[in-house]
Amino acid sequence: MQIGFVGLGSMGSAMALTLVKAGHDVRAWNRSKVAQDGVPGVTLVERAADAFEADAVFTMLSDDLAIREVILDAGLLASAQPRLIHIVTSTISVAFARELELLHEEAGLGYVSAPVLGRPNVAASGQLNILAAGKAGAVAAIEPLLVPLSRKVWKLGEDPARANAAKLACNMMIAMAIEAMAEGVVLTESVGLDRADFFELILGTLFSGRAYESYSAQITGRSFEPGFKARLALKDMRLATEASNGIGRTLPLLEAVREGLSKAISAGVGEKDWSIMADMTIRGGNGAAASENNLETKS
């Protein structure tokens, strides 16, 4: 198939290259200039509108505002190919997903929310978990494009907002797990128990699972080079807060991790991995200390 792709950051590039390897013709556009040798096999186009001249188009932009500016304000839905299906893989707000669904319906285009779980290296190996929601016909039509990208496609129904709410909930719960491990370290290191030994204990008993395994290793090694930047994680916590406020609920743990990420960004470490908030908790929330060169981050 001819596929358009808008957004060639680290995740978008990995996804676009995986689609090329699967035999698809990928025409991509990015807001900043991308070197052709960084995305071999991908055809770089001059305008985002060119990417919409396809059978299906993926969007992997940073947030609601970026999609609004690049896609909506530029009138790309009105000028898109008839019967095109737009697959939004970005992490966006529940409210914006509903707005996008309506706008695509008005334009006579298909729309699928398909946020992803996984980092760029996972995308490069075609092992993402993709949360897909939208009209059954649209999801079925683009599923062959999702398969080479994914370990599994999780079909969450016909309301696109379900996929976005699920993605925000997943990220929220990972942030909570990071903070929980950090607070566990505060208690156990106070009596001289090495954090590696503590994590071996919890992983072997109560808290096995990918998030605990991955982030306990980062906390142990104090290795905070970004897989998912703290500033982007804060954006997701803000979107989760907006969603909870929209149903009249306050989520106390969400508020706590949002505050932790805010402190990390105020301390000047917003470009580090979001697990940096664990280091700040362990250090006593001292933002100045957390931003010093003695963070001992590793590549």
mmCIF file of C-alpha atoms in Angstrom:
data_model
loop_
_atom_site.group_PDB
_atom_site.id
_atom_site.type_symbol
_atom_site.label_atom_id
_atom_site.label_comp_id
_atom_site.label_asym_id
_atom_site.label_seq_id
_atom_site.Cartn_x
_atom_site.Cartn_y
_atom_site.Cartn_z
ATOM 1 C CA MET A 1 0.000 0.000 0.000
ATOM 2 C CA GLN A 2 0.974 3.616 -0.387
ATOM 3 C CA ILE A 3 1.264 5.032 3.101
ATOM 4 C CA GLY A 4 1.661 8.607 4.255
ATOM 5 C CA PHE A 5 3.540 9.310 7.461
ATOM 6 C CA VAL A 6 3.566 12.613 9.357
ATOM 7 C CA GLY A 7 6.075 12.938 12.178
ATOM 8 C CA LEU A 8 9.548 11.424 11.910
ATOM 9 C CA GLY A 9 10.844 11.742 15.436
ATOM 10 C CA SER A 10 12.582 8.760 16.982
ATOM 11 C CA MET A 11 9.370 6.735 17.238
ATOM 12 C CA GLY A 12 7.921 7.834 13.900
ATOM 13 C CA SER A 13 11.161 7.086 12.055
ATOM 14 C CA ALA A 14 11.341 3.598 13.543
ATOM 15 C CA MET A 15 7.742 2.905 12.560
ATOM 16 C CA ALA A 16 8.160 4.266 9.039
ATOM 17 C CA LEU A 17 11.263 2.148 8.459
ATOM 18 C CA THR A 18 9.470 -0.949 9.736
ATOM 19 C CA LEU A 19 6.657 -0.320 7.252
ATOM 20 C CA VAL A 20 9.205 0.030 4.434
ATOM 21 C CA LYS A 21 10.763 -3.292 5.440
ATOM 22 C CA ALA A 22 7.279 -4.823 5.232
ATOM 23 C CA GLY A 23 7.129 -3.790 1.574
ATOM 24 C CA HIS A 24 5.028 -0.633 1.725
ATOM 25 C CA ASP A 25 5.589 2.603 -0.196
ATOM 26 C CA VAL A 26 6.006 5.178 2.590
ATOM 27 C CA ARG A 27 5.906 8.916 1.858
ATOM 28 C CA ALA A 28 6.756 10.950 4.918
ATOM 29 C CA TRP A 29 6.926 14.532 6.117
ATOM 30 C CA ASN A 30 8.407 16.018 9.257
ATOM 31 C CA ARG A 31 8.202 19.516 10.680
ATOM 32 C CA SER A 32 11.995 19.805 10.878
ATOM 33 C CA LYS A 33 14.353 18.648 8.143
ATOM 34 C CA VAL A 34 15.205 14.949 8.152
ATOM 35 C CA ALA A 35 18.269 13.490 6.446
ATOM 36 C CA GLN A 36 17.408 10.938 3.798
ATOM 37 C CA ASP A 37 20.098 8.547 5.017
ATOM 38 C CA GLY A 38 18.380 8.480 8.400
ATOM 39 C CA VAL A 39 15.255 6.918 6.882
ATOM 40 C CA PRO A 40 16.471 4.787 3.950
ATOM 41 C CA GLY A 41 13.669 3.624 1.700
ATOM 42 C CA VAL A 42 11.248 6.313 2.912
ATOM 43 C CA THR A 43 10.292 8.953 0.336
ATOM 44 C CA LEU A 44 10.538 12.384 1.953
ATOM 45 C CA VAL A 45 7.924 14.839 0.677
ATOM 46 C CA GLU A 46 7.830 18.628 0.767
ATOM 47 C CA ARG A 47 4.462 19.139 2.417
ATOM 48 C CA ALA A 48 2.309 17.353 4.979
ATOM 49 C CA ALA A 49 -0.455 17.500 2.348
ATOM 50 C CA ASP A 50 1.670 15.271 0.105
ATOM 51 C CA ALA A 51 1.630 12.574 2.761
ATOM 52 C CA PHE A 52 -2.165 12.663 2.712
ATOM 53 C CA GLU A 53 -2.195 11.628 -0.945
ATOM 54 C CA ALA A 54 -2.149 7.980 0.075
ATOM 55 C CA ASP A 55 -4.371 5.030 0.940
ATOM 56 C CA ALA A 56 -3.709 5.549 4.642
ATOM 57 C CA VAL A 57 -1.701 8.059 6.644
ATOM 58 C CA PHE A 58 -0.068 7.694 10.050
ATOM 59 C CA THR A 59 0.386 10.653 12.365
ATOM 60 C CA MET A 60 3.056 10.497 15.073
ATOM 61 C CA LEU A 61 3.224 14.073 16.331
ATOM 62 C CA SER A 62 3.961 15.176 19.878
ATOM 63 C CA ASP A 63 0.587 16.395 21.124
ATOM 64 C CA ASP A 64 -2.877 17.804 20.407
ATOM 65 C CA LEU A 65 -1.512 21.218 19.450
ATOM 66 C CA ALA A 66 0.946 19.814 16.919
ATOM 67 C CA ILE A 67 -1.797 17.790 15.216
ATOM 68 C CA ARG A 68 -4.106 20.789 15.209
ATOM 69 C CA GLU A 69 -1.473 23.022 13.618
ATOM 70 C CA VAL A 70 -0.139 20.535 11.068
ATOM 71 C CA ILE A 71 -3.341 18.753 10.081
ATOM 72 C CA LEU A 72 -6.444 20.734 10.994
ATOM 73 C CA ASP A 73 -5.320 24.344 10.602
ATOM 74 C CA ALA A 74 -3.765 23.475 7.238
ATOM 75 C CA GLY A 75 -7.074 22.045 5.994
ATOM 76 C CA LEU A 76 -5.584 18.644 5.196
ATOM 77 C CA LEU A 77 -8.777 16.737 5.962
ATOM 78 C CA ALA A 78 -10.709 18.679 3.347
ATOM 79 C CA SER A 79 -8.067 18.120 0.673
ATOM 80 C CA ALA A 80 -7.249 14.494 1.504
ATOM 81 C CA GLN A 81 -7.748 11.568 -0.848
ATOM 82 C CA PRO A 82 -11.321 10.218 -0.763
ATOM 83 C CA ARG A 83 -11.688 7.133 1.436
ATOM 84 C CA LEU A 84 -8.333 7.773 3.094
ATOM 85 C CA ILE A 85 -7.991 6.380 6.630
ATOM 86 C CA HIS A 86 -6.069 8.494 9.130
ATOM 87 C CA ILE A 87 -4.301 6.532 11.876
ATOM 88 C CA VAL A 88 -3.311 8.731 14.823
ATOM 89 C CA THR A 89 -0.655 6.927 16.838
ATOM 90 C CA SER A 90 0.219 9.937 19.000
ATOM 91 C CA THR A 91 -0.714 10.120 22.672
ATOM 92 C CA ILE A 92 -3.498 12.712 22.649
ATOM 93 C CA SER A 93 -6.308 13.804 24.930
ATOM 94 C CA VAL A 94 -9.610 11.986 25.137
ATOM 95 C CA ALA A 95 -11.466 15.177 24.232
ATOM 96 C CA PHE A 96 -9.319 15.778 21.152
ATOM 97 C CA ALA A 97 -9.804 12.184 19.994
ATOM 98 C CA ARG A 98 -13.550 12.774 20.040
ATOM 99 C CA GLU A 99 -13.117 16.023 18.115
ATOM 100 C CA LEU A 100 -10.959 14.278 15.512
ATOM 101 C CA GLU A 101 -13.519 11.512 15.094
ATOM 102 C CA LEU A 102 -16.244 14.062 14.323
ATOM 103 C CA LEU A 103 -14.074 16.089 11.937
ATOM 104 C CA HIS A 104 -13.049 13.008 9.962
ATOM 105 C CA GLU A 105 -16.653 11.880 9.740
ATOM 106 C CA GLU A 106 -17.647 15.287 8.392
ATOM 107 C CA ALA A 107 -14.838 15.079 5.807
ATOM 108 C CA GLY A 108 -15.837 11.580 4.730
ATOM 109 C CA LEU A 109 -12.566 10.066 5.933
ATOM 110 C CA GLY A 110 -11.796 7.090 8.128
ATOM 111 C CA TYR A 111 -10.248 7.658 11.545
ATOM 112 C CA VAL A 112 -8.553 5.215 13.899
ATOM 113 C CA SER A 113 -6.929 6.038 17.222
ATOM 114 C CA ALA A 114 -3.931 3.722 17.553
ATOM 115 C CA PRO A 115 -1.534 4.880 20.292
ATOM 116 C CA VAL A 116 1.364 2.539 20.953
ATOM 117 C CA LEU A 117 3.082 0.973 23.934
ATOM 118 C CA GLY A 118 6.831 0.627 23.467
ATOM 119 C CA ARG A 119 9.974 2.583 22.756
ATOM 120 C CA PRO A 120 11.616 3.278 19.378
ATOM 121 C CA ASN A 121 13.791 0.155 19.596
ATOM 122 C CA VAL A 122 10.627 -1.875 20.125
ATOM 123 C CA ALA A 123 9.038 -0.220 17.092
ATOM 124 C CA ALA A 124 12.135 -1.008 15.024
ATOM 125 C CA SER A 125 11.766 -4.697 15.858
ATOM 126 C CA GLY A 126 8.014 -4.696 15.102
ATOM 127 C CA GLN A 127 7.082 -5.536 18.685
ATOM 128 C CA LEU A 128 4.860 -2.624 19.713
ATOM 129 C CA ASN A 129 1.568 -3.169 21.470
ATOM 130 C CA ILE A 130 -0.949 -1.091 19.533
ATOM 131 C CA LEU A 131 -4.204 0.050 21.112
ATOM 132 C CA ALA A 132 -6.672 0.439 18.225
ATOM 133 C CA ALA A 133 -10.183 1.849 18.303
ATOM 134 C CA GLY A 134 -12.460 3.155 15.580
ATOM 135 C CA LYS A 135 -15.162 2.037 13.202
ATOM 136 C CA ALA A 136 -14.843 -1.709 12.622
ATOM 137 C CA GLY A 137 -14.427 -1.305 8.859
ATOM 138 C CA ALA A 138 -11.653 1.250 9.247
ATOM 139 C CA VAL A 139 -9.788 -0.843 11.803
ATOM 140 C CA ALA A 140 -10.075 -3.930 9.611
ATOM 141 C CA ALA A 141 -8.813 -2.012 6.571
ATOM 142 C CA ILE A 142 -5.650 -0.771 8.266
ATOM 143 C CA GLU A 143 -4.921 -3.807 10.431
ATOM 144 C CA PRO A 144 -2.502 -5.229 7.812
ATOM 145 C CA LEU A 145 -0.444 -2.056 8.304
ATOM 146 C CA LEU A 146 -0.412 -2.485 12.082
ATOM 147 C CA VAL A 147 0.614 -6.137 12.045
ATOM 148 C CA PRO A 148 4.277 -5.624 10.958
ATOM 149 C CA LEU A 149 4.633 -2.942 13.621
ATOM 150 C CA SER A 150 3.217 -4.910 16.483
ATOM 151 C CA ARG A 151 3.516 -7.774 18.873
ATOM 152 C CA LYS A 152 -0.249 -7.489 19.246
ATOM 153 C CA VAL A 153 -3.044 -5.205 18.084
ATOM 154 C CA TRP A 154 -5.481 -4.672 20.941
ATOM 155 C CA LYS A 155 -8.907 -3.860 19.480
ATOM 156 C CA LEU A 156 -10.792 -1.709 21.958
ATOM 157 C CA GLY A 157 -14.074 -1.026 20.168
ATOM 158 C CA GLU A 158 -15.588 1.571 17.879
ATOM 159 C CA ASP A 159 -15.116 4.657 20.069
ATOM 160 C CA PRO A 160 -11.623 5.989 19.237
ATOM 161 C CA ALA A 161 -11.380 7.719 22.621
ATOM 162 C CA ARG A 162 -11.178 4.314 24.307
ATOM 163 C CA ALA A 163 -7.710 3.747 22.886
ATOM 164 C CA ASN A 164 -6.536 7.160 24.050
ATOM 165 C CA ALA A 165 -7.958 6.746 27.543
ATOM 166 C CA ALA A 166 -6.292 3.330 27.782
ATOM 167 C CA LYS A 167 -2.924 4.732 26.668
ATOM 168 C CA LEU A 168 -3.094 7.554 29.212
ATOM 169 C CA ALA A 169 -4.057 5.068 31.932
ATOM 170 C CA CYS A 170 -1.102 2.836 31.000
ATOM 171 C CA ASN A 171 1.375 5.711 31.186
ATOM 172 C CA MET A 172 -0.167 6.929 34.415
ATOM 173 C CA MET A 173 0.241 3.474 35.977
ATOM 174 C CA ILE A 174 3.870 3.189 34.815
ATOM 175 C CA ALA A 175 4.613 6.544 36.458
ATOM 176 C CA MET A 176 2.960 5.291 39.637
ATOM 177 C CA ALA A 177 5.101 2.125 39.517
ATOM 178 C CA ILE A 178 8.275 4.221 39.153
ATOM 179 C CA GLU A 179 7.319 6.345 42.136
ATOM 180 C CA ALA A 180 6.332 3.282 44.195
ATOM 181 C CA MET A 181 9.742 1.676 43.582
ATOM 182 C CA ALA A 182 11.510 4.911 44.519
ATOM 183 C CA GLU A 183 9.618 5.172 47.794
ATOM 184 C CA GLY A 184 10.414 1.520 48.512
ATOM 185 C CA VAL A 185 14.099 2.319 48.035
ATOM 186 C CA VAL A 186 13.841 5.254 50.447
ATOM 187 C CA LEU A 187 12.667 2.897 53.212
ATOM 188 C CA THR A 188 14.979 -0.010 52.494
ATOM 189 C CA GLU A 189 18.165 1.988 51.911
ATOM 190 C CA SER A 190 17.569 3.743 55.225
ATOM 191 C CA VAL A 191 18.492 0.459 56.929
ATOM 192 C CA GLY A 192 21.344 -0.372 54.571
ATOM 193 C CA LEU A 193 19.598 -2.722 52.134
ATOM 194 C CA ASP A 194 21.086 -2.327 48.659
ATOM 195 C CA ARG A 195 18.491 -1.294 46.083
ATOM 196 C CA ALA A 196 19.547 -4.082 43.709
ATOM 197 C CA ASP A 197 18.811 -6.645 46.429
ATOM 198 C CA PHE A 198 15.470 -5.012 47.187
ATOM 199 C CA PHE A 199 14.457 -5.064 43.537
ATOM 200 C CA GLU A 200 15.514 -8.699 43.208
ATOM 201 C CA LEU A 201 13.152 -9.413 46.099
ATOM 202 C CA ILE A 202 10.140 -7.582 44.693
ATOM 203 C CA LEU A 203 10.615 -8.860 41.134
ATOM 204 C CA GLY A 204 10.818 -12.418 42.426
ATOM 205 C CA THR A 205 7.733 -12.152 44.632
ATOM 206 C CA LEU A 206 5.091 -9.456 44.372
ATOM 207 C CA PHE A 207 5.852 -7.215 41.394
ATOM 208 C CA SER A 208 7.030 -9.095 38.349
ATOM 209 C CA GLY A 209 6.269 -7.446 35.020
ATOM 210 C CA ARG A 210 7.871 -5.444 32.239
ATOM 211 C CA ALA A 211 7.480 -1.995 33.802
ATOM 212 C CA TYR A 212 8.967 -3.088 37.119
ATOM 213 C CA GLU A 213 11.809 -5.005 35.442
ATOM 214 C CA SER A 214 12.752 -2.182 33.088
ATOM 215 C CA TYR A 215 12.517 0.748 35.462
ATOM 216 C CA SER A 216 14.012 -1.001 38.490
ATOM 217 C CA ALA A 217 17.111 -1.571 36.345
ATOM 218 C CA GLN A 218 17.265 2.132 35.474
ATOM 219 C CA ILE A 219 16.812 3.162 39.095
ATOM 220 C CA THR A 220 19.493 0.693 40.229
ATOM 221 C CA GLY A 221 21.982 1.863 37.614
ATOM 222 C CA ARG A 222 20.891 5.507 37.875
ATOM 223 C CA SER A 223 20.711 5.406 34.106
ATOM 224 C CA PHE A 224 18.368 8.125 32.943
ATOM 225 C CA GLU A 225 19.210 8.691 29.306
ATOM 226 C CA PRO A 226 15.845 9.193 27.659
ATOM 227 C CA GLY A 227 13.665 6.477 26.361
ATOM 228 C CA PHE A 228 10.635 8.604 27.219
ATOM 229 C CA LYS A 229 11.453 12.160 28.238
ATOM 230 C CA ALA A 230 10.137 13.534 31.514
ATOM 231 C CA ARG A 231 8.662 16.602 29.826
ATOM 232 C CA LEU A 232 6.577 14.388 27.520
ATOM 233 C CA ALA A 233 5.509 12.221 30.438
ATOM 234 C CA LEU A 234 4.291 15.340 32.244
ATOM 235 C CA LYS A 235 2.200 16.159 29.174
ATOM 236 C CA ASP A 236 0.572 12.722 29.415
ATOM 237 C CA MET A 237 -0.115 13.158 33.136
ATOM 238 C CA ARG A 238 -1.744 16.497 32.341
ATOM 239 C CA LEU A 239 -3.963 14.814 29.742
ATOM 240 C CA ALA A 240 -4.886 12.105 32.232
ATOM 241 C CA THR A 241 -5.785 14.809 34.759
ATOM 242 C CA GLU A 242 -7.959 16.553 32.179
ATOM 243 C CA ALA A 243 -9.750 13.282 31.465
ATOM 244 C CA SER A 244 -10.386 12.608 35.144
ATOM 245 C CA ASN A 245 -11.568 16.179 35.712
ATOM 246 C CA GLY A 246 -13.929 15.721 32.782
ATOM 247 C CA ILE A 247 -15.785 13.011 34.696
ATOM 248 C CA GLY A 248 -15.669 14.892 37.975
ATOM 249 C CA ARG A 249 -13.023 12.741 39.642
ATOM 250 C CA THR A 250 -9.729 13.475 41.366
ATOM 251 C CA LEU A 251 -7.093 10.728 41.257
ATOM 252 C CA PRO A 252 -4.679 11.209 44.192
ATOM 253 C CA LEU A 253 -1.822 9.039 42.895
ATOM 254 C CA LEU A 254 -2.013 10.761 39.524
ATOM 255 C CA GLU A 255 -1.645 14.115 41.264
ATOM 256 C CA ALA A 256 1.411 12.824 43.136
ATOM 257 C CA VAL A 257 3.294 11.608 40.051
ATOM 258 C CA ARG A 258 2.356 14.710 38.127
ATOM 259 C CA GLU A 259 3.916 16.788 40.900
ATOM 260 C CA GLY A 260 7.048 14.614 40.827
ATOM 261 C CA LEU A 261 7.468 15.110 37.095
ATOM 262 C CA SER A 262 6.866 18.844 37.471
ATOM 263 C CA LYS A 263 9.686 19.016 40.011
ATOM 264 C CA ALA A 264 11.993 17.167 37.636
ATOM 265 C CA ILE A 265 11.311 19.659 34.875
ATOM 266 C CA SER A 266 11.730 22.609 37.242
ATOM 267 C CA ALA A 267 15.096 21.141 38.228
ATOM 268 C CA GLY A 268 16.197 21.232 34.596
ATOM 269 C CA VAL A 269 16.121 17.492 33.885
ATOM 270 C CA GLY A 270 13.033 17.397 31.672
ATOM 271 C CA GLU A 271 15.054 15.904 28.803
ATOM 272 C CA LYS A 272 16.059 12.908 30.938
ATOM 273 C CA ASP A 273 14.024 9.720 31.056
ATOM 274 C CA TRP A 274 10.854 10.068 33.131
ATOM 275 C CA SER A 275 12.304 7.598 35.658
ATOM 276 C CA ILE A 276 14.470 10.537 36.782
ATOM 277 C CA MET A 277 11.625 11.372 39.175
ATOM 278 C CA ALA A 278 12.594 8.234 41.132
ATOM 279 C CA ASP A 279 16.092 9.625 41.649
ATOM 280 C CA MET A 280 14.623 12.875 42.932
ATOM 281 C CA THR A 281 12.374 11.042 45.387
ATOM 282 C CA ILE A 282 15.281 8.934 46.651
ATOM 283 C CA ARG A 283 17.432 12.055 47.039
ATOM 284 C CA GLY A 284 14.711 13.751 49.054
ATOM 285 C CA GLY A 285 13.111 15.785 46.280
ATOM 286 C CA ASN A 286 16.118 18.103 46.091
ATOM 287 C CA GLY A 287 15.720 19.496 42.593
ATOM 288 C CA ALA A 288 19.088 21.245 42.683
ATOM 289 C CA ALA A 289 20.882 18.034 43.587
ATOM 290 C CA ALA A 290 19.025 16.097 40.916
ATOM 291 C CA SER A 291 20.125 18.476 38.200
ATOM 292 C CA GLU A 292 23.806 18.438 39.147
ATOM 293 C CA ASN A 293 26.430 16.654 37.108
ATOM 294 C CA ASN A 294 26.779 13.963 39.769
ATOM 295 C CA LEU A 295 23.537 12.345 38.617
ATOM 296 C CA GLU A 296 25.787 9.595 37.265
ATOM 297 C CA THR A 297 23.599 9.079 34.215
ATOM 298 C CA LYS A 298 24.729 6.452 31.754
ATOM 299 C CA SER A 299 24.167 6.109 28.033
#
